[in-house]
Amino acid sequence: MLKIDAERLWASLMDMARVGATARGGSRRLALSEEDRHGRELFEGWCRDAGLGLRRDAVGNLFARRAGEDDGLDPVVMGSHLDTQPEGGRFDGVYGVLAGLEVLRSLNDRGICTRRPLEVAVWTNEEGARFTPAMLGSAAFTGAMALDAALNARDAEGISVGEALRALGWQGDLPLGRRLDAYFEAHIEQGPILEDNAVDVGVVTGGQAIRWLDVRVGGQAAHAGTTPMPLRHDALFGAAEMIQALEALAQRFAPHGLVTVGQLAIAKSSRNTIAGQVDFTIDLRHHQDEVIGAMEQEARALLEAIAARRGLALEAGLHWLSPATPFDADCVGHVREAVRALGYSHQDIVSGAGHDAIHLARSCPTAMVFIPCVGGLSHNEAEDVIPAHAAQGADVLLNAVLARAGRID
Amino acid sequence: MLKIDAERLWASLMDMARVGATARGGSRRLALSEEDRHGRELFEGWCRDAGLGLRRDAVGNLFARRAGEDDGLDPVVMGSHLDTQPEGGRFDGVYGVLAGLEVLRSLNDRGICTRRPLEVAVWTNEEGARFTPAMLGSAAFTGAMALDAALNARDAEGISVGEALRALGWQGDLPLGRRLDAYFEAHIEQGPILEDNAVDVGVVTGGQAIRWLDVRVGGQAAHAGTTPMPLRHDALFGAAEMIQALEALAQRFAPHGLVTVGQLAIAKSSRNTIAGQVDFTIDLRHHQDEVIGAMEQEARALLEAIAARRGLALEAGLHWLSPATPFDADCVGHVREAVRALGYSHQDIVSGAGHDAIHLARSCPTAMVFIPCVGGLSHNEAEDVIPAHAAQGADVLLNAVLARAGRID
């Protein structure tokens, strides 16, 4: 089986990490910032050295292209993003872009042609740290977000994506929504599962369904010193019981059901005032739409039962939902065959985080390759990867893409 | 039994309520503000009409005096405060001051002398809404707070109590800490107990002990979508279990043990991030020091057990404590005898809120008389009192004070 050049890949990762390097070992390249420009220029230089063509679309998504034997066919695209969180790590996104570049460099080394053209995509503003929403570039590319809306997204200082793109000269003429034959994204897992299971490569079968609920519990604010316990309508005691019940709900949907209460606020809170109103969020996840529907129903029923028993008011609204995103069976099959042929330990895994691939999966056959990250840590300057895993993931990407694009020796 | 003039008392309460009246039926007379000045001027006019002498001390506490037969004896003092919350009610504090005035007016009406002099005190800045701490005037009077510290307390705009007092010309020469024979304070209950029990008058036996704890629960922030439930260290799930256990703790110390969690915050909270750190407060109350000690020990033990089982870090610090304040048996006895002789329904009750009387009780024999407030509501523009209760409480005050001061016909 073909393998990429592990040392060259690692060297490129380390070179890119120096662009916007932070004091504690991470990288800071906010989307469309000076640092993002420097990062892309470094990447573009490598692409030119590799003989790749470079084009952009209207939201600044960048595509580095290696011609195919039958160059009129739709391309097989690899990629991810080079922008980072404000205190981001060295691998989130960067790995997928540079693994894609390394695949093309390795094909160059061996003089291997493919029937279909190959591209490496650098999607704009994946992190959502400077401009919301996250994954803006791939959303605009696939039509999940209108171009106007994408260009009008503004950062905290009021600068729009469109203004920032014009200042950088990054708006190109490659059409949004053009047909891709397939999309493969390599990425760090951003969770602890692969490391915990001592597995080298994750074969990603799709993205989770997500449902976000907003809960408001209404009680009666009153004086902590003068109100007997039986006369209280304490919204926080009610919320605490609800949160306990939500934790138990997750256990009933183990192992794939996830429940998180990430935000909670007591209105007009004071140390010696009984909580009159509590707002909290619920994040439900499962990779099957029908199961997450059942989770939401059970969650609503338990919240209502607790509120009714305690004489509390309850509002529970659906804030947002994202359906499950199963990846393409053929593309996932190519990844699985590659990892098996290479003999790397592997497991199927569902993507828990959002990725550009989630958008792409709704417009072309898509798959992802996960590699472990140390301690499951991501969005953190201490984000780290074992070099052998970086190489293994790229080996899998190389062979899966070759299978899809058609190798011509 | 002597009774006060119920209509005159109510008319004075309604006249005072018009000073700083708010749109929704409450009053706004922040301490040492123009409205507070107008309120005191109204009161002072009534006092002059009643032939009372007026003097102030160094923190602006105002004393209206009716001479005793033996005027060199220490005075029996009634009182409370005229300042209000920003959106305060018409009775909190005001009732105790005007009930005291009504006692003196009623004695005048009947030409009744007392052996000891009688005074009505108006304590400065009881609410703590403009200057902290609350009960500043009575704290300075009793030595619980140094005079310099009281005068240097500053409002949100940087104006000190001393500056505000000088601008008002309210600093007098009556010595702080002079000896009082006894202190009686009538007040609305600010809780629902008397109303719930359909009782007219509360015989207050003392103030609760209070202990405030600050709890920090440390877990591990992580991605809500990528972290399996068994690998989480969710600080909020831990806190929710702790809060549930604290609610159960209150039941074990029923009916006098009170437990409130009034504030809770998730550090760096985000809808899709597992809570890495949760801070919350605990307010424990009981009228017996030894019992509140046991409550604190049990609370600490259950927090530690839950944290240990879940692998969470725990810090629980004592933020502040106030010991129980039993009132003087003789003074409480005068109140109880008065209410019995008057034939009003009554019950013993512990003061759950802070009052000037709590400070006074540490320097002279003290008692309080509570009357019900509608719905237990206080610190609210809708605060209300049934006129018959206002009269009954003042009747009790009159007869208790007469018993203490010595009636001479």
Coordinates of C-alpha atoms in Angstrom, one line a residue, chain B residues 22-391:
Chain B
T22 CA -43.6 55.3 42.7
A23 CA -45.9 54.7 39.8
R24 CA -46.8 51.2 41.0
G25 CA -47.8 52.2 44.5
G26 CA -44.5 51.9 46.4
S27 CA -42.0 54.4 47.7
R28 CA -38.5 55.4 46.7
R29 CA -36.5 57.1 49.4
L30 CA -32.9 56.0 49.1
A31 CA -30.8 56.7 52.2
L32 CA -29.6 60.4 52.5
S33 CA -31.3 61.3 49.2
E34 CA -33.6 64.3 48.6
E35 CA -36.6 62.0 49.1
D36 CA -35.2 60.7 52.4
R37 CA -34.7 64.3 53.5
H38 CA -38.4 65.1 52.6
G39 CA -39.5 62.0 54.5
R40 CA -37.6 63.0 57.6
E41 CA -38.8 66.6 57.4
L42 CA -42.4 65.3 57.3
F43 CA -41.7 63.2 60.4
E44 CA -39.9 66.0 62.2
G45 CA -42.9 68.3 61.6
W46 CA -45.1 65.7 63.2
C47 CA -42.7 65.4 66.1
R48 CA -42.6 69.1 66.7
D49 CA -46.4 69.2 66.6
A50 CA -46.3 66.4 69.3
G51 CA -43.9 68.5 71.4
L52 CA -41.0 66.1 71.0
G53 CA -37.4 67.1 71.2
L54 CA -35.2 66.2 68.1
R55 CA -31.5 65.3 68.2
R56 CA -29.1 63.5 65.9
D57 CA -25.9 61.6 66.3
A58 CA -22.8 61.5 64.2
V59 CA -24.2 59.1 61.5
G60 CA -27.5 61.0 61.3
N61 CA -29.6 58.7 63.4
L62 CA -32.5 60.8 64.5
F63 CA -34.1 60.6 68.0
A64 CA -37.5 62.2 68.9
R65 CA -37.8 62.4 72.6
R66 CA -40.7 62.6 75.1
A67 CA -39.4 63.5 78.6
G68 CA -39.9 61.0 81.4
E69 CA -40.9 61.8 85.0
D70 CA -37.4 60.8 85.9
D71 CA -35.7 62.2 82.8
G72 CA -32.2 61.3 83.8
L73 CA -32.9 57.6 83.4
D74 CA -31.9 55.7 80.3
P75 CA -34.7 56.0 77.7
V76 CA -36.9 53.3 76.3
V77 CA -36.5 53.6 72.6
M78 CA -38.8 52.6 69.7
G79 CA -38.0 52.9 66.1
S80 CA -36.9 51.6 62.7
H81 CA -36.1 53.4 59.5
L82 CA -37.6 55.7 56.8
D83 CA -35.2 54.9 53.9
T84 CA -36.5 52.4 51.3
Q85 CA -35.3 50.1 48.6
P86 CA -35.1 51.7 45.1
E87 CA -38.5 50.1 44.3
G88 CA -39.6 49.8 47.9
G89 CA -42.9 49.4 49.7
R90 CA -44.8 51.7 52.0
F91 CA -44.4 49.8 55.3
D92 CA -40.9 48.3 55.6
G93 CA -39.3 50.4 58.3
V94 CA -41.8 53.2 58.0
Y95 CA -44.3 51.2 60.1
G96 CA -41.9 50.9 63.1
V97 CA -41.1 54.6 63.1
L98 CA -44.7 55.8 62.7
A99 CA -46.0 53.2 65.2
G100 CA -43.5 54.7 67.7
L101 CA -44.7 58.2 66.9
E102 CA -48.3 57.1 67.3
V103 CA -47.5 55.6 70.7
L104 CA -46.2 59.0 71.9
R105 CA -49.1 60.8 70.3
S106 CA -51.5 58.5 72.1
L107 CA -49.8 59.1 75.4
N108 CA -50.1 62.8 74.8
D109 CA -53.8 62.4 74.0
R110 CA -54.4 60.8 77.4
G111 CA -51.9 62.9 79.3
I112 CA -50.0 59.8 80.4
C113 CA -46.5 60.3 81.8
T114 CA -43.8 57.6 82.0
R115 CA -41.1 57.2 84.5
R116 CA -38.4 56.8 81.9
P117 CA -38.1 59.1 78.9
L118 CA -39.3 57.6 75.6
E119 CA -37.7 58.1 72.2
V120 CA -38.5 57.2 68.6
A121 CA -35.3 56.4 66.6
V122 CA -35.0 56.8 62.8
W123 CA -31.9 54.8 61.9
T124 CA -29.8 55.9 58.9
N125 CA -29.3 53.7 55.8
E126 CA -31.0 50.5 57.1
E127 CA -31.8 49.2 53.6
G128 CA -28.2 49.1 52.3
A129 CA -29.6 49.9 48.8
R130 CA -27.5 53.1 48.4
F131 CA -24.7 52.5 50.9
T132 CA -23.5 49.1 52.1
P133 CA -23.7 47.5 54.5
A134 CA -27.3 47.5 55.4
M135 CA -28.2 48.6 59.0
L136 CA -25.3 51.0 58.9
G137 CA -26.7 53.6 61.3
S138 CA -27.6 51.1 64.0
A139 CA -24.3 49.3 63.5
A140 CA -22.4 52.6 64.1
F141 CA -24.6 53.4 67.1
T142 CA -23.9 50.0 68.8
G143 CA -20.2 49.9 67.8
A144 CA -20.7 46.9 65.4
M145 CA -19.1 49.2 62.8
A146 CA -16.5 51.9 63.5
L147 CA -17.7 55.5 62.9
D148 CA -15.0 56.2 60.3
A149 CA -15.9 53.1 58.3
A150 CA -19.6 54.1 58.4
L151 CA -18.8 57.7 57.2
N152 CA -16.5 56.4 54.5
A153 CA -19.0 54.0 52.9
R154 CA -19.6 55.2 49.4
D155 CA -22.5 54.9 47.0
A156 CA -22.2 53.9 43.3
E157 CA -21.3 57.5 42.4
G158 CA -18.5 57.7 45.0
I159 CA -20.4 59.9 47.4
S160 CA -19.6 58.9 51.0
V161 CA -22.1 58.8 53.9
G162 CA -20.1 61.5 55.6
E163 CA -20.3 63.8 52.6
A164 CA -24.1 63.2 52.2
L165 CA -24.6 63.8 55.9
R166 CA -22.8 67.1 55.8
A167 CA -24.7 68.2 52.7
L168 CA -27.9 67.5 54.6
G169 CA -26.7 69.0 57.9
W170 CA -27.6 65.8 59.6
Q171 CA -24.6 65.2 61.8
G172 CA -25.6 65.8 65.4
D173 CA -23.9 65.8 68.8
L174 CA -25.9 63.0 70.5
P175 CA -23.3 60.5 71.5
L176 CA -23.1 57.1 69.7
G177 CA -23.4 54.2 72.0
R178 CA -25.2 56.0 74.8
R179 CA -27.0 53.8 77.1
L180 CA -30.6 52.8 76.3
D181 CA -32.8 51.1 78.8
A182 CA -34.5 49.0 76.1
Y183 CA -35.3 49.0 72.4
F184 CA -38.6 47.9 70.8
E185 CA -39.1 47.7 67.1
A186 CA -42.4 47.1 65.3
H187 CA -42.0 45.8 61.7
I188 CA -43.9 44.0 59.0
E189 CA -42.9 40.3 59.0
Q190 CA -41.6 40.4 55.4
G191 CA -42.5 36.7 55.1
P192 CA -45.7 34.7 54.8
I193 CA -45.9 32.9 58.2
L194 CA -48.3 35.0 60.2
E195 CA -50.6 35.4 57.2
D196 CA -50.4 31.7 56.5
N197 CA -51.4 30.9 60.1
A198 CA -54.0 33.7 60.2
V199 CA -52.3 35.3 63.2
D200 CA -52.5 39.1 63.9
V201 CA -49.2 39.7 65.8
G202 CA -45.9 37.9 65.9
V203 CA -43.9 37.9 69.2
V204 CA -40.4 37.9 67.9
T205 CA -38.1 35.9 70.1
G206 CA -34.9 36.7 68.3
G207 CA -32.9 36.7 65.1
Q208 CA -31.8 33.7 63.2
A209 CA -28.2 32.5 62.9
I210 CA -27.0 32.7 59.3
R211 CA -24.1 31.0 57.6
W212 CA -23.1 31.8 54.1
L213 CA -20.9 29.3 52.2
D214 CA -19.2 29.7 48.8
V215 CA -18.9 26.5 46.9
R216 CA -16.7 25.9 43.9
V217 CA -17.1 22.6 42.0
G218 CA -14.3 21.8 39.6
G219 CA -14.8 19.4 36.7
Q220 CA -13.4 19.3 33.1
A221 CA -14.7 21.5 30.4
A222 CA -15.1 19.5 27.2
H223 CA -17.0 19.4 23.9
A224 CA -20.7 18.5 24.3
G225 CA -20.6 16.5 21.0
T226 CA -17.4 14.5 21.2
T227 CA -17.2 13.5 24.8
P228 CA -18.9 10.2 25.8
M229 CA -21.0 10.4 29.0
P230 CA -18.8 8.0 31.0
L231 CA -15.7 10.1 30.3
R232 CA -17.2 13.4 31.5
H233 CA -16.5 15.3 34.7
D234 CA -19.5 17.6 34.4
A235 CA -19.4 20.2 37.2
L236 CA -23.0 21.2 36.7
F237 CA -24.3 17.6 37.0
G238 CA -22.4 17.4 40.2
A239 CA -23.7 20.8 41.4
A240 CA -27.3 19.7 40.6
E241 CA -26.9 16.6 42.7
M242 CA -25.4 18.7 45.5
I243 CA -28.3 21.2 45.4
Q244 CA -30.8 18.4 45.5
A245 CA -29.1 17.0 48.6
L246 CA -29.1 20.4 50.2
E247 CA -32.9 20.6 49.6
A248 CA -33.2 17.3 51.4
L249 CA -31.0 18.6 54.2
A250 CA -33.5 21.4 54.9
Q251 CA -36.2 18.8 55.3
R252 CA -34.1 17.0 57.9
F253 CA -33.9 20.2 59.9
A254 CA -37.6 21.2 59.4
P255 CA -39.4 23.4 60.3
H256 CA -36.7 25.9 61.4
G257 CA -33.8 25.0 59.1
L258 CA -33.7 27.0 55.9
V259 CA -31.5 26.4 52.9
T260 CA -31.2 28.6 49.9
V261 CA -28.9 28.5 46.8
G262 CA -29.4 32.0 45.5
Q263 CA -26.5 32.3 43.1
L264 CA -25.0 29.9 40.6
A265 CA -22.6 30.5 37.7
I266 CA -20.9 28.2 35.2
A267 CA -17.4 29.5 34.3
K268 CA -17.0 30.3 30.6
S269 CA -20.3 28.8 29.9
S270 CA -21.4 27.8 26.4
R271 CA -24.3 25.9 25.2
N272 CA -22.2 23.1 23.7
T273 CA -19.5 22.9 26.3
I274 CA -19.6 20.6 29.4
A275 CA -19.4 22.8 32.5
G276 CA -15.8 22.8 33.8
Q277 CA -16.4 24.9 36.9
V278 CA -19.5 25.8 38.8
D279 CA -19.7 28.3 41.7
F280 CA -22.7 28.6 43.9
T281 CA -23.7 30.1 47.2
I282 CA -25.4 28.4 50.2
D283 CA -27.5 30.4 52.7
L284 CA -28.2 28.4 55.9
R285 CA -30.5 29.6 58.6
H286 CA -31.7 28.4 62.0
H287 CA -32.5 30.2 65.2
Q288 CA -30.1 28.0 67.3
D289 CA -26.4 28.2 66.9
E290 CA -25.7 24.6 67.8
V291 CA -28.2 23.4 65.2
I292 CA -26.9 25.6 62.4
G293 CA -23.5 24.2 63.2
A294 CA -24.8 20.7 62.6
M295 CA -26.4 21.9 59.4
E296 CA -23.1 23.3 58.1
Q297 CA -21.3 20.0 59.0
E298 CA -23.9 17.9 57.2
A299 CA -23.8 20.2 54.2
R300 CA -20.0 19.9 54.0
A301 CA -20.1 16.2 54.3
L302 CA -22.7 15.7 51.6
L303 CA -20.9 18.0 49.2
E304 CA -17.6 16.2 49.8
A305 CA -19.2 12.8 49.3
I306 CA -20.8 13.8 46.0
A307 CA -17.6 15.4 44.7
A308 CA -15.5 12.4 45.6
R309 CA -17.9 9.9 44.0
R310 CA -17.9 12.0 40.8
G311 CA -14.2 12.8 40.7
L312 CA -14.9 16.5 41.0
A313 CA -12.8 19.1 42.9
L314 CA -14.5 20.9 45.7
E315 CA -13.9 24.0 47.7
A316 CA -16.4 25.1 50.3
G317 CA -15.5 28.3 52.2
L318 CA -17.4 30.1 54.9
H319 CA -18.1 33.5 53.4
W320 CA -19.8 35.1 56.5
L321 CA -21.7 34.1 59.6
S322 CA -24.0 35.8 62.0
P323 CA -24.8 34.1 65.3
A324 CA -28.3 33.7 66.6
T325 CA -29.6 36.8 68.4
P326 CA -32.0 35.8 71.1
F327 CA -34.0 38.8 72.3
D328 CA -34.3 39.9 75.9
A329 CA -36.6 37.7 78.0
D330 CA -38.1 40.6 79.9
C331 CA -38.7 42.7 76.8
V332 CA -40.2 39.8 74.9
G333 CA -42.3 39.1 78.0
H334 CA -43.7 42.7 77.9
V335 CA -44.7 42.1 74.3
R336 CA -46.3 38.8 75.0
E337 CA -48.2 40.1 78.0
A338 CA -49.4 43.1 76.0
V339 CA -50.7 41.0 73.1
R340 CA -52.4 38.6 75.5
A341 CA -54.1 41.3 77.4
L342 CA -55.3 42.9 74.2
G343 CA -56.7 39.6 73.1
Y344 CA -55.1 39.5 69.7
S345 CA -54.2 36.2 68.1
H346 CA -50.4 35.8 68.2
Q347 CA -47.5 33.4 67.9
D348 CA -43.8 33.4 68.6
I349 CA -41.7 33.9 65.5
V350 CA -38.0 34.2 64.7
S351 CA -36.9 37.2 62.6
G352 CA -35.6 35.9 59.3
A353 CA -34.5 39.2 57.9
G354 CA -32.0 41.6 59.3
H355 CA -33.3 44.6 61.3
D356 CA -31.8 47.4 63.4
A357 CA -33.1 45.5 66.4
I358 CA -30.5 42.8 65.7
H359 CA -27.7 45.3 66.3
L360 CA -29.5 46.9 69.2
A361 CA -30.0 43.5 70.9
R362 CA -26.2 43.2 71.3
S363 CA -26.1 46.3 73.4
C364 CA -29.4 46.7 75.2
P365 CA -32.5 44.6 76.1
T366 CA -34.5 44.4 72.9
A367 CA -37.7 43.0 71.4
M368 CA -39.7 43.2 68.2
V369 CA -43.3 43.1 67.3
F370 CA -44.3 41.7 63.8
I371 CA -47.5 42.3 61.9
P372 CA -48.5 40.3 58.8
C373 CA -47.8 41.7 55.4
V374 CA -50.1 40.7 52.5
G375 CA -48.8 37.7 50.6
G376 CA -45.6 37.8 52.6
L377 CA -44.4 40.4 50.1
S378 CA -41.7 42.9 50.9
H379 CA -38.9 44.9 49.1
N380 CA -41.6 45.4 46.5
E381 CA -43.8 48.3 45.4
A382 CA -46.8 46.0 46.0
E383 CA -45.9 45.6 49.7
D384 CA -49.2 45.9 51.7
V385 CA -50.6 45.7 55.2
I386 CA -54.2 45.3 56.5
P387 CA -55.0 48.5 58.5
A388 CA -56.3 46.5 61.4
H389 CA -53.0 44.7 61.7
A390 CA -51.1 48.0 61.7
A391 CA -53.3 49.3 64.6

